Structure formats: C-alpha cells, structure tokens
Short mmCIF file of C-alpha atoms and ligand atoms in Angstrom, two decimals:
data_model
loop_
_atom_site.label_atom_id
_atom_site.label_comp_id
_atom_site.label_asym_id
_atom_site.label_seq_id
_atom_site.Cartn_x
_atom_site.Cartn_y
_atom_site.Cartn_z
CA MET A 1 18.74 -55.29 58.40
CA ARG A 2 15.16 -55.00 59.58
CA MET A 3 13.33 -51.70 59.88
CA VAL A 4 11.57 -52.79 63.05
CA ASP A 5 14.93 -53.27 64.83
CA ILE A 6 16.02 -49.76 63.84
CA ILE A 7 12.73 -48.28 65.08
CA GLU A 8 13.04 -50.12 68.41
CA LYS A 9 16.65 -49.06 68.85
CA LYS A 10 15.81 -45.39 68.42
CA ARG A 11 12.61 -45.77 70.46
CA ASP A 12 14.81 -46.99 73.34
CA GLY A 13 17.08 -43.95 73.00
CA ARG A 14 20.13 -45.66 71.50
CA ASP A 15 22.30 -44.21 68.71
CA LEU A 16 21.87 -45.63 65.21
CA THR A 17 25.03 -46.65 63.39
CA THR A 18 26.13 -45.06 60.13
CA ASP A 19 25.24 -48.32 58.35
CA GLU A 20 21.74 -48.38 59.82
CA ILE A 21 21.05 -44.77 58.79
CA THR A 22 22.46 -45.34 55.31
CA TRP A 23 20.41 -48.53 54.90
CA PHE A 24 17.21 -46.81 56.04
CA ILE A 25 17.60 -43.92 53.57
CA HIS A 26 18.53 -46.32 50.77
CA GLU A 27 15.48 -48.53 51.35
CA LEU A 28 13.21 -45.49 51.78
CA THR A 29 14.36 -44.10 48.45
CA ALA A 30 13.76 -47.49 46.80
CA GLU A 31 10.21 -47.37 48.22
CA ARG A 32 10.71 -50.58 50.18
CA ILE A 33 9.65 -49.12 53.53
CA PRO A 34 5.96 -48.57 54.23
CA ASP A 35 4.91 -45.11 55.42
CA TYR A 36 3.86 -46.44 58.83
CA GLN A 37 7.36 -47.66 59.64
CA THR A 38 8.99 -44.47 58.41
CA ALA A 39 6.50 -42.45 60.46
CA ALA A 40 7.29 -44.54 63.55
CA LEU A 41 11.03 -43.95 63.14
CA LEU A 42 10.46 -40.22 62.59
CA MET A 43 8.49 -40.07 65.84
CA ALA A 44 11.22 -41.98 67.68
CA ILE A 45 13.83 -39.52 66.35
CA PHE A 46 11.56 -36.61 67.29
CA LEU A 47 11.25 -37.88 70.87
CA ARG A 48 14.78 -39.24 71.40
CA GLY A 49 16.87 -36.88 69.25
CA MET A 50 20.07 -37.71 67.41
CA SER A 51 23.73 -37.20 68.22
CA ARG A 52 25.78 -34.86 66.09
CA ARG A 53 27.33 -37.89 64.31
CA GLU A 54 23.91 -39.40 63.57
CA THR A 55 22.66 -36.03 62.25
CA VAL A 56 25.65 -35.72 59.92
CA ASP A 57 25.15 -39.34 58.75
CA LEU A 58 21.46 -38.69 58.09
CA THR A 59 22.24 -35.49 56.18
CA LEU A 60 24.84 -37.14 53.98
CA ALA A 61 22.67 -40.21 53.33
CA ILE A 62 19.74 -38.00 52.23
CA ALA A 63 22.04 -35.83 50.09
CA ARG A 64 23.32 -39.00 48.39
CA SER A 65 19.84 -40.46 47.85
CA GLY A 66 19.82 -38.91 44.37
CA ASP A 67 22.19 -37.04 42.08
CA GLN A 68 24.62 -34.54 43.52
CA LEU A 69 25.05 -31.56 41.29
CA ASP A 70 28.32 -30.04 40.28
CA LEU A 71 27.33 -26.73 38.74
CA HIS A 72 30.77 -25.35 38.01
CA ASP A 73 30.51 -25.95 34.27
CA VAL A 74 27.68 -23.38 34.13
CA ALA A 75 28.35 -21.08 37.08
CA PRO A 76 31.67 -20.40 38.80
CA PHE A 77 30.16 -19.80 42.24
CA VAL A 78 26.59 -20.60 43.30
CA VAL A 79 24.92 -19.25 46.44
CA ASP A 80 21.83 -20.74 48.01
CA LYS A 81 19.63 -19.75 50.87
CA HIS A 82 17.19 -21.62 53.05
CA SER A 83 14.74 -20.68 55.75
CA SER A 84 13.96 -23.02 58.62
CA GLY A 85 10.28 -22.20 58.11
CA GLY A 86 7.87 -19.54 59.21
CA VAL A 87 4.51 -17.87 58.69
CA GLY A 88 4.27 -15.33 55.88
CA ASP A 89 7.85 -16.17 54.94
CA LYS A 90 8.00 -15.41 51.25
CA THR A 91 11.64 -14.26 51.48
CA THR A 92 12.95 -16.59 48.76
CA LEU A 93 10.65 -15.04 46.16
CA VAL A 94 12.32 -11.66 46.66
CA VAL A 95 15.84 -12.55 47.74
CA GLN A 96 16.60 -14.95 44.90
CA PRO A 97 15.93 -12.39 42.14
CA LEU A 98 17.72 -9.64 44.07
CA VAL A 99 20.88 -11.72 44.34
CA ALA A 100 20.67 -13.03 40.78
CA ALA A 101 20.20 -9.46 39.51
CA CYS A 102 23.46 -8.54 41.30
CA GLY A 103 25.22 -11.14 39.15
CA VAL A 104 25.40 -14.06 41.59
CA PRO A 105 23.75 -17.24 40.27
CA VAL A 106 21.17 -18.76 42.63
CA GLY A 107 20.11 -22.36 42.06
CA LYS A 108 17.71 -23.39 44.76
CA MET A 109 15.77 -26.44 45.84
CA SER A 110 12.71 -25.47 47.84
CA GLY A 111 10.06 -27.28 49.81
CA ARG A 112 6.32 -27.34 50.25
CA GLY A 113 4.34 -26.22 53.28
CA LEU A 114 5.36 -27.94 56.48
CA GLY A 115 3.09 -27.89 59.53
CA SER A 116 1.99 -24.30 60.17
CA SER A 117 4.67 -22.88 57.90
CA GLY A 118 4.16 -22.19 54.20
CA GLY A 119 6.33 -23.59 51.41
CA THR A 120 7.91 -21.76 48.49
CA LEU A 121 6.78 -24.32 45.91
CA ASP A 122 3.13 -24.09 47.01
CA LYS A 123 3.36 -20.30 46.75
CA MET A 124 4.96 -20.37 43.30
CA GLU A 125 2.34 -22.82 42.02
CA SER A 126 -0.10 -19.91 42.31
CA PHE A 127 1.26 -19.05 38.84
CA THR A 128 -0.67 -20.91 36.16
CA GLY A 129 1.56 -23.57 34.61
CA TRP A 130 4.62 -22.95 36.82
CA SER A 131 6.52 -26.10 37.67
CA SER A 132 9.43 -26.91 39.96
CA ALA A 133 10.01 -30.32 38.38
CA MET A 134 12.79 -30.24 35.83
CA PRO A 135 15.49 -32.42 34.41
CA LEU A 136 19.04 -31.64 35.41
CA ALA A 137 19.79 -30.28 31.96
CA GLN A 138 17.11 -27.61 32.40
CA PHE A 139 18.34 -26.75 35.90
CA LYS A 140 21.79 -26.11 34.48
CA ARG A 141 20.61 -24.34 31.35
CA GLN A 142 18.38 -22.00 33.33
CA LEU A 143 21.15 -21.31 35.84
CA ALA A 144 23.51 -20.41 33.01
CA GLU A 145 20.99 -18.31 31.08
CA ILE A 146 19.01 -16.53 33.80
CA GLY A 147 21.12 -17.14 36.89
CA LEU A 148 17.99 -18.16 38.77
CA VAL A 149 16.34 -21.57 39.27
CA LEU A 150 13.74 -22.73 41.78
CA ALA A 151 13.52 -26.52 41.77
CA GLY A 152 11.65 -28.90 44.03
CA GLN A 153 12.59 -32.17 45.63
CA THR A 154 12.55 -34.43 42.63
CA ALA A 155 13.37 -37.99 41.85
CA VAL A 156 16.78 -36.62 40.99
CA LEU A 157 17.86 -34.42 43.90
CA ALA A 158 17.62 -35.59 47.54
CA PRO A 159 14.49 -37.66 46.84
CA ALA A 160 14.57 -39.12 50.35
CA ASP A 161 13.95 -35.65 51.78
CA GLY A 162 10.78 -35.33 49.71
CA LYS A 163 9.43 -38.54 51.24
CA LEU A 164 10.43 -37.68 54.80
CA TYR A 165 9.18 -34.09 54.46
CA ALA A 166 5.72 -35.13 53.29
CA LEU A 167 5.38 -37.58 56.19
CA ARG A 168 6.74 -35.20 58.82
CA ASP A 169 4.24 -32.57 57.70
CA VAL A 170 1.32 -34.76 58.75
CA THR A 171 2.74 -36.77 61.68
CA GLY A 172 3.66 -34.03 64.16
CA THR A 173 7.38 -34.62 63.64
CA VAL A 174 8.46 -31.35 62.08
CA ALA A 175 10.02 -29.48 65.01
CA SER A 176 13.04 -31.73 65.54
CA THR A 177 16.53 -30.24 65.36
CA PRO A 178 18.22 -33.25 63.66
CA LEU A 179 15.33 -33.72 61.19
CA ILE A 180 15.26 -30.04 60.23
CA ALA A 181 19.05 -29.83 59.99
CA ALA A 182 19.27 -32.97 57.82
CA SER A 183 16.34 -31.89 55.64
CA ILE A 184 17.73 -28.44 54.94
CA MET A 185 21.41 -29.30 54.61
CA SER A 186 20.91 -32.43 52.50
CA LYS A 187 19.09 -30.37 49.87
CA LYS A 188 21.75 -27.68 49.96
CA LEU A 189 24.58 -30.18 49.58
CA ALA A 190 22.85 -32.08 46.78
CA ALA A 191 22.03 -28.91 44.85
CA GLY A 192 25.71 -28.04 44.57
CA ALA A 193 25.83 -24.60 46.22
CA ASP A 194 29.29 -23.28 47.03
CA ALA A 195 27.90 -21.01 49.74
CA ILE A 196 24.78 -21.29 51.85
CA LEU A 197 22.91 -18.62 53.79
CA LEU A 198 20.60 -20.09 56.42
CA ASP A 199 17.70 -18.05 57.77
CA VAL A 200 16.95 -19.74 61.08
CA LYS A 201 13.69 -18.53 62.56
CA THR A 202 12.89 -18.35 66.23
CA GLY A 203 9.69 -17.54 68.06
CA SER A 204 6.03 -18.43 68.28
CA GLY A 205 5.73 -19.21 64.56
CA ALA A 206 9.01 -21.07 64.18
CA PHE A 207 9.92 -24.69 64.78
CA MET A 208 12.57 -23.36 67.18
CA PRO A 209 10.64 -21.47 69.88
CA THR A 210 13.65 -19.97 71.71
CA VAL A 211 16.70 -18.08 70.51
CA GLU A 212 18.81 -20.74 72.22
CA SER A 213 17.22 -23.62 70.30
CA ALA A 214 17.53 -21.65 67.04
CA ARG A 215 21.22 -21.08 67.77
CA GLU A 216 21.69 -24.82 68.37
CA LEU A 217 20.03 -25.63 65.03
CA ALA A 218 22.07 -22.93 63.28
CA ARG A 219 25.30 -24.19 64.82
CA ILE A 220 24.82 -27.79 63.66
CA MET A 221 23.85 -26.71 60.14
CA VAL A 222 26.84 -24.36 59.86
CA ASP A 223 29.10 -27.20 61.07
CA ILE A 224 27.63 -29.65 58.53
CA GLY A 225 28.18 -27.07 55.78
CA ALA A 226 31.76 -26.46 56.87
CA ASP A 227 32.48 -30.23 57.02
CA ALA A 228 31.21 -30.49 53.46
CA GLY A 229 33.44 -27.63 52.32
CA ARG A 230 30.67 -25.08 51.77
CA LYS A 231 30.85 -21.51 53.07
CA THR A 232 27.87 -21.41 55.44
CA VAL A 233 26.44 -18.54 57.48
CA ALA A 234 23.26 -18.56 59.55
CA LEU A 235 21.14 -15.55 60.57
CA ILE A 236 18.82 -15.98 63.55
CA SER A 237 15.67 -14.04 62.71
CA ASP A 238 12.45 -13.26 64.50
CA MET A 239 9.26 -15.24 63.92
CA ASN A 240 7.17 -14.00 66.84
CA GLN A 241 4.84 -12.46 64.28
CA PRO A 242 4.17 -13.18 60.61
CA LEU A 243 6.75 -11.72 58.23
CA GLY A 244 5.21 -8.90 56.19
CA HIS A 245 1.43 -8.74 55.97
CA ALA A 246 0.38 -11.57 53.64
CA ILE A 247 -0.16 -15.16 54.82
CA GLY A 248 -1.36 -17.59 52.16
CA ASN A 249 0.07 -18.64 48.83
CA ALA A 250 -1.12 -16.23 46.12
CA LEU A 251 -1.42 -13.39 48.65
CA GLU A 252 2.24 -13.87 49.52
CA VAL A 253 3.23 -13.96 45.86
CA LYS A 254 1.45 -10.62 45.37
CA GLU A 255 3.28 -9.15 48.36
CA ALA A 256 6.60 -10.43 47.01
CA ILE A 257 5.92 -8.83 43.62
CA ALA A 258 4.94 -5.53 45.31
CA THR A 259 8.20 -5.68 47.26
CA LEU A 260 10.24 -6.27 44.11
CA GLN A 261 8.41 -3.29 42.59
CA GLY A 262 9.65 -1.05 45.43
CA GLY A 263 6.65 -1.32 47.76
CA GLY A 264 5.74 -4.02 50.25
CA PRO A 265 5.78 -4.00 54.06
CA ALA A 266 8.82 -2.35 55.69
CA ASP A 267 9.71 -5.33 57.91
CA PHE A 268 9.65 -7.70 54.96
CA TRP A 269 11.84 -5.49 52.79
CA ALA A 270 14.32 -4.98 55.67
CA HIS A 271 14.48 -8.75 56.09
CA CYS A 272 14.99 -9.47 52.38
CA ARG A 273 17.65 -6.78 52.04
CA GLU A 274 19.63 -8.20 54.97
CA VAL A 275 19.43 -11.81 53.73
CA ALA A 276 20.32 -10.83 50.14
CA ALA A 277 23.22 -8.66 51.34
CA HIS A 278 24.68 -11.56 53.34
CA MET A 279 24.45 -13.74 50.23
CA LEU A 280 26.39 -11.15 48.23
CA LEU A 281 29.03 -11.07 50.95
CA LEU A 282 29.30 -14.87 50.86
CA ALA A 283 29.80 -14.68 47.11
CA GLY A 284 32.52 -12.05 47.52
CA LYS A 285 30.50 -9.50 45.51
CA ALA A 286 30.66 -6.71 48.07
CA SER A 287 33.30 -5.45 50.48
CA ASP A 288 30.96 -5.05 53.44
CA LEU A 289 27.34 -5.42 54.47
CA ASP A 290 26.45 -1.77 53.82
CA ALA A 291 27.87 -1.89 50.29
CA ALA A 292 25.94 -5.13 49.70
CA LYS A 293 22.69 -3.53 50.91
CA THR A 294 23.22 -0.61 48.53
CA MET A 295 23.67 -3.03 45.60
CA VAL A 296 20.52 -4.91 46.58
CA THR A 297 18.50 -1.70 46.84
CA GLU A 298 19.72 -0.56 43.42
CA VAL A 299 18.60 -3.71 41.60
CA ARG A 300 15.21 -3.44 43.25
CA ASN A 301 14.83 0.24 42.35
CA ASP A 302 15.84 -0.10 38.70
CA GLY A 303 13.57 -3.11 38.03
CA ARG A 304 16.33 -5.63 37.33
CA ALA A 305 15.29 -7.90 40.19
CA LEU A 306 11.66 -7.95 39.07
CA GLN A 307 12.84 -8.80 35.55
CA LYS A 308 14.81 -11.76 36.94
CA PHE A 309 11.73 -12.97 38.78
CA ARG A 310 9.64 -12.68 35.59
CA ASP A 311 12.31 -14.58 33.64
CA MET A 312 12.30 -17.40 36.21
CA VAL A 313 8.49 -17.63 36.21
CA THR A 314 8.29 -17.94 32.44
CA ALA A 315 11.33 -20.24 32.11
CA GLN A 316 9.55 -22.67 34.45
CA GLY A 317 6.31 -22.62 32.47
CA GLY A 318 4.50 -19.92 34.43
CA ASP A 319 2.32 -17.17 33.03
CA GLY A 320 4.47 -14.02 33.05
CA ARG A 321 1.38 -11.81 32.68
CA GLN A 322 0.54 -12.67 36.28
CA VAL A 323 3.79 -11.00 37.37
CA ASP A 324 2.79 -7.72 35.73
CA ASN A 325 -0.85 -8.03 36.66
CA PRO A 326 -1.06 -9.93 39.98
CA ASP A 327 -4.87 -9.63 39.88
CA LEU A 328 -4.66 -12.54 37.41
CA LEU A 329 -3.36 -14.77 40.25
CA PRO A 330 -5.96 -16.91 42.07
CA GLN A 331 -8.49 -14.69 43.88
CA ALA A 332 -10.76 -15.74 46.74
CA GLN A 333 -14.51 -15.32 46.37
CA LEU A 334 -14.99 -13.97 49.89
CA VAL A 335 -12.87 -11.11 51.22
CA GLU A 336 -13.87 -9.73 54.61
CA PRO A 337 -12.20 -7.20 56.92
CA ILE A 338 -10.67 -8.15 60.26
CA HIS A 339 -11.60 -5.62 62.95
CA ALA A 340 -9.77 -5.04 66.23
CA PRO A 341 -11.92 -6.65 68.91
CA GLN A 342 -10.89 -4.03 71.52
CA THR A 343 -8.89 -0.85 71.98
CA GLY A 344 -5.32 -1.61 72.93
CA THR A 345 -1.83 -2.58 71.87
CA ILE A 346 -0.81 -5.95 70.46
CA ALA A 347 1.27 -7.68 73.15
CA THR A 348 1.96 -11.05 71.49
CA ILE A 349 0.90 -13.07 68.47
CA ASP A 350 0.74 -16.86 68.54
CA THR A 351 2.18 -16.99 65.05
CA ALA A 352 1.93 -20.76 64.60
CA ALA A 353 -1.81 -20.47 65.37
CA VAL A 354 -2.08 -17.86 62.60
CA GLY A 355 -0.27 -20.28 60.27
CA TRP A 356 -2.63 -23.10 61.24
CA ALA A 357 -5.63 -20.81 60.68
CA ALA A 358 -4.37 -20.30 57.11
CA VAL A 359 -3.94 -24.07 56.73
CA HIS A 360 -7.52 -24.59 57.95
CA LEU A 361 -8.75 -22.08 55.36
CA GLY A 362 -7.29 -24.47 52.75
CA GLY A 363 -3.90 -22.81 52.27
CA GLY A 364 -1.96 -25.86 53.56
CA ARG A 365 -2.29 -29.61 54.01
CA LEU A 366 -3.66 -31.64 56.92
CA VAL A 367 -3.06 -34.94 55.12
CA LYS A 368 -0.56 -35.69 52.37
CA SER A 369 -3.17 -35.81 49.60
CA ASP A 370 -4.84 -32.44 50.42
CA GLN A 371 -5.05 -30.01 47.51
CA ILE A 372 -3.95 -26.45 48.26
CA ASP A 373 -6.34 -23.54 47.71
CA HIS A 374 -3.87 -20.92 46.51
CA ALA A 375 -6.27 -17.99 46.84
CA VAL A 376 -7.03 -18.11 50.57
CA GLY A 377 -5.27 -16.55 53.56
CA PHE A 378 -4.91 -13.34 55.51
CA ILE A 379 -3.61 -9.85 55.08
CA LEU A 380 -2.66 -8.87 58.62
CA ARG A 381 -1.48 -5.27 58.90
CA ALA A 382 -0.84 -5.59 62.62
CA LYS A 383 2.49 -6.01 64.39
CA VAL A 384 3.45 -6.50 68.02
CA GLY A 385 3.48 -3.00 69.58
CA ASP A 386 0.85 -1.56 67.19
CA HIS A 387 -2.10 0.28 68.74
CA PHE A 388 -5.68 -0.11 67.43
CA ALA A 389 -9.03 1.35 68.41
CA ALA A 390 -11.89 -1.14 68.83
CA GLY A 391 -13.47 -1.82 65.43
CA GLU A 392 -10.49 -0.46 63.47
CA THR A 393 -9.50 -2.56 60.44
CA MET A 394 -6.40 -4.70 60.97
CA GLY A 395 -6.50 -6.62 57.71
CA GLU A 396 -8.59 -9.01 55.61
CA ILE A 397 -9.53 -12.67 55.40
CA HIS A 398 -9.59 -14.23 51.92
CA ALA A 399 -11.69 -17.41 51.79
CA ASN A 400 -13.68 -19.61 49.46
CA ASP A 401 -16.00 -21.04 52.11
CA ALA A 402 -18.12 -19.02 54.58
CA THR A 403 -17.83 -21.58 57.41
CA LYS A 404 -14.07 -21.76 57.08
CA LEU A 405 -13.93 -17.96 56.98
CA ALA A 406 -15.81 -17.64 60.29
CA GLN A 407 -13.61 -20.31 61.87
CA ALA A 408 -10.43 -18.65 60.60
CA ARG A 409 -11.51 -15.26 61.98
CA GLN A 410 -12.03 -16.86 65.38
CA GLU A 411 -8.66 -18.62 65.27
CA LEU A 412 -6.85 -15.48 64.17
CA LEU A 413 -8.39 -13.24 66.83
CA THR A 414 -7.68 -15.83 69.53
CA ALA A 415 -4.02 -15.84 68.47
CA ILE A 416 -3.60 -12.13 69.26
CA GLN A 417 -3.09 -10.97 72.86
CA TRP A 418 -3.79 -7.34 73.79
CA THR A 419 -2.52 -5.03 76.52
CA GLY A 420 -3.12 -1.52 77.75
CA GLU A 421 0.63 -0.99 78.16
CA THR A 422 3.16 0.23 75.61
CA VAL A 423 4.95 -2.67 73.88
CA ARG A 424 8.29 -2.33 72.10
CA PRO A 425 8.45 -3.51 68.47
CA LEU A 426 10.24 -6.83 68.00
CA PRO A 427 13.79 -7.01 66.60
CA HIS A 428 14.26 -8.52 63.13
CA PHE A 429 17.46 -10.43 63.94
CA TYR A 430 19.10 -11.99 67.00
CA GLY A 431 22.55 -12.67 65.63
CA THR A 432 24.73 -14.34 63.02
CA ILE A 433 26.56 -17.67 63.20
CA SER A 434 29.41 -18.37 60.83
N1 LIG X 1 12.76 -26.45 55.66
C1 LIG X 1 13.13 -27.65 55.19
O1 LIG X 1 13.53 -27.78 54.03
N2 LIG X 1 13.06 -28.71 56.00
C2 LIG X 1 12.64 -28.62 57.27
O2 LIG X 1 12.61 -29.61 57.95
C3 LIG X 1 12.24 -27.36 57.77
C4 LIG X 1 12.32 -26.28 56.94
#
C-alpha cells in the first residue's frame, strides 16, 4: 500500500477499508510515515469525516498499536474516566483519588494539552520529578498497592495515539468526532479498564460546540465501549466557561489540591463529585447516585482522597512536599489583577479564546517542540451570570513575561461579553448516555 493513495482516497471523500486503516496505523507506529503525510491524512479525515465502521477500525488499530493490558491479576475491576477536553479541566486530579479512596482501583492513561484545552500530564509535570512514563510492571504494581496510576501514552500503550495526538495539536485537526472518539477510546481499551466514564464537554471551550454534536460523540464512544465489552457511560457537561477558577498547569494543580482539602470552587467540586459518583456506580460500589455522592464526600472530608493523591505523586517520582505546601510548585514572577472593564453582568465567555490566551502565555504548545511554562495562567473568579462593578477584581494573571502578560489580558477581556440584563447561571450537565 502507498500512503499517498490513502490520503487521496480520504481527500476525495471515500471510505477507507479496514486493511488500509490497519496498515496506516501499523506503519505510523513503526515510524515509516513522515509527519507531513500523517498530517495530510488527518486533515482529510477532519474535513471528510469517517463512517462508524471506519471509526471503530481506527480505534481498534490504535488500541492494538502497543500492548493491551489485562489488569485482572492485580485488580478485580478497574474503572477509568476520560474528558473530551476543556479549559480549566483538572477533574482527573480530583476524581481519580476520590474514586481510589472509595476502594475502586483507577488506572488511567492521560494526554497532554491539545489545542486550547489543557492536558493532565502537563499539569502533573508541575510536580518536580513526577513522571507518567513507566514500565508495565510499575503500572501494575502501583495499581495493586495504591489503587491509583496516571500513565501517559508510551511506547507500550497505544503509541499510535501519542503520535497522532501531537500532530493534531498543531495542525488544526483536533475537533473531529472520529479522531476524538478513536483517540479517547483506543487509550481506554488498551489500558484494560472494565468500565469507562466519559466526560464529554460541550460549549465554547469544547471541541464539540453544541449539545447535539457532544451527544453524537458520546454515542459513538459508548457504542465502541459496548462493542469491546466495557461498561461505558458518558456525561454531557458544560464547557461554556472554564471549569473552576484556575487555568494553567500549576495553578490548576493548586486548585485540585485545595478541592481535595475540602475547599476549591463550588462548580468544580460539584462536577468532580458527580463524575466520581458515576464511576462508583459503574463499579457497583454504591446502590444509587446519592449514596455514591455521600461516599465521595466522606473520603474528601476525612483526608483519604488527598492521601491517595499524595501517594500517587510520590510513587511516580514527584515531590510529595509540594502536595502539602503547594507554594513549592512553580510560581510566576508577575502576578497582576484582572479588573472588570465595565459595570455589568457576564453574558458569555469565549472559553476557547481563554484557553488560547493561556497557551500564548506559555502554558501550552503552538508547535510540537514547545516547552511548557508550568507557572503561568489565570485565576478567573467570574462565571456567566455574575455581576461586577467597573474596576472590581475578577481574578489574576500569572506570567513570566510582561509583553505576554499584556497580550493575555487583552485576549482574556475580549473573550468576555457583558450585558445590562440578568443572565441565568449555566447548567453543569446536559444529560447522560449509557
Ligand atoms: N482527549 C483525548 O485523549 N483525545 C482527544 O482527541 C481529545 C481529548
């Protein structure tokens, strides 16, 4: 087979065969396809889409591009969760320890930042020495001992996704239903979870702008999970404003720690509690959602969830002192307030623009080789429906460069639309697909 034929076929809107998809992923994994050809195919898929059969084929080929874990020798039932990507979405950092502290092992493969959305691995690398790269033996040992592992795309698990993900991030090919579905579900299948909770975001900061498109993505992922024999549930959640207050790697880690300590923004805690409770239900640990939420709240209040988080940080080489003293995490040199530019109520937030502003501060990548500045970002204590007087403080910008700070302030303020009318707060969730 020739890569150029496959690119042309998809460019012309025709379906790729199972053999063509399998061959492409095999050659990609063997590093026999140059980035420019992979990028061209990604763009063709982005523009032309994929049928359900092609999406399933792509998912399975990526899942098989490395090892496929069977974790049953160390954990009888493993639950995993994945978000489709958002701004300020540090949910994994809180939900994983909550669920593990309730006695349900969570072994998770996470990603890096993608487009305007942050990535769990980039956030966790705010901890000095923390690493997501690990041999399978460590993954299993840690799952057995702590019940909590946060691995990255490695040469071992779904390596093809790592290659595609890094290219999609910088070629404008992120927001594609088949590419997102295959990326998320291949990792989940390869990592051996028995049950999968999908947090599918919709809104101005999500790759799925409408509830309808989020439902479509959720539906195909739930179907792929069911075909593969995994219990899969998807929540459709709001991303028309950043989740919580912190946007930016170390800032988000600090907010996650505060939330595990019993504080943190109300919307973020409500979100984490709901996601964690659904995971407990999937694992059969609770009789109903309310009972599951009570369990989750208990392990937060008595410190067991924070202890799990600390255990995971140190098991993966991180400095546990930064959990107890988050001021030891990377700190920006410049911290300036954000003032409301006028009196009024926040009508809408272009959340992707806020995410891009954080990327431009240095918190994300514009090209594959960019180094992340973990310290930079925003604290935005402003939600749709909130009222501010002109000049009132809405949050802070954390930067390491005065020019970037000024630019980020401009981008952030432009992303917020004001009104003189009353605006209703946004819902957290739009439904569940199972
Ligand atoms: N998360 C992933 O792992 N992949 C995507 O494509 C989007 C979100």
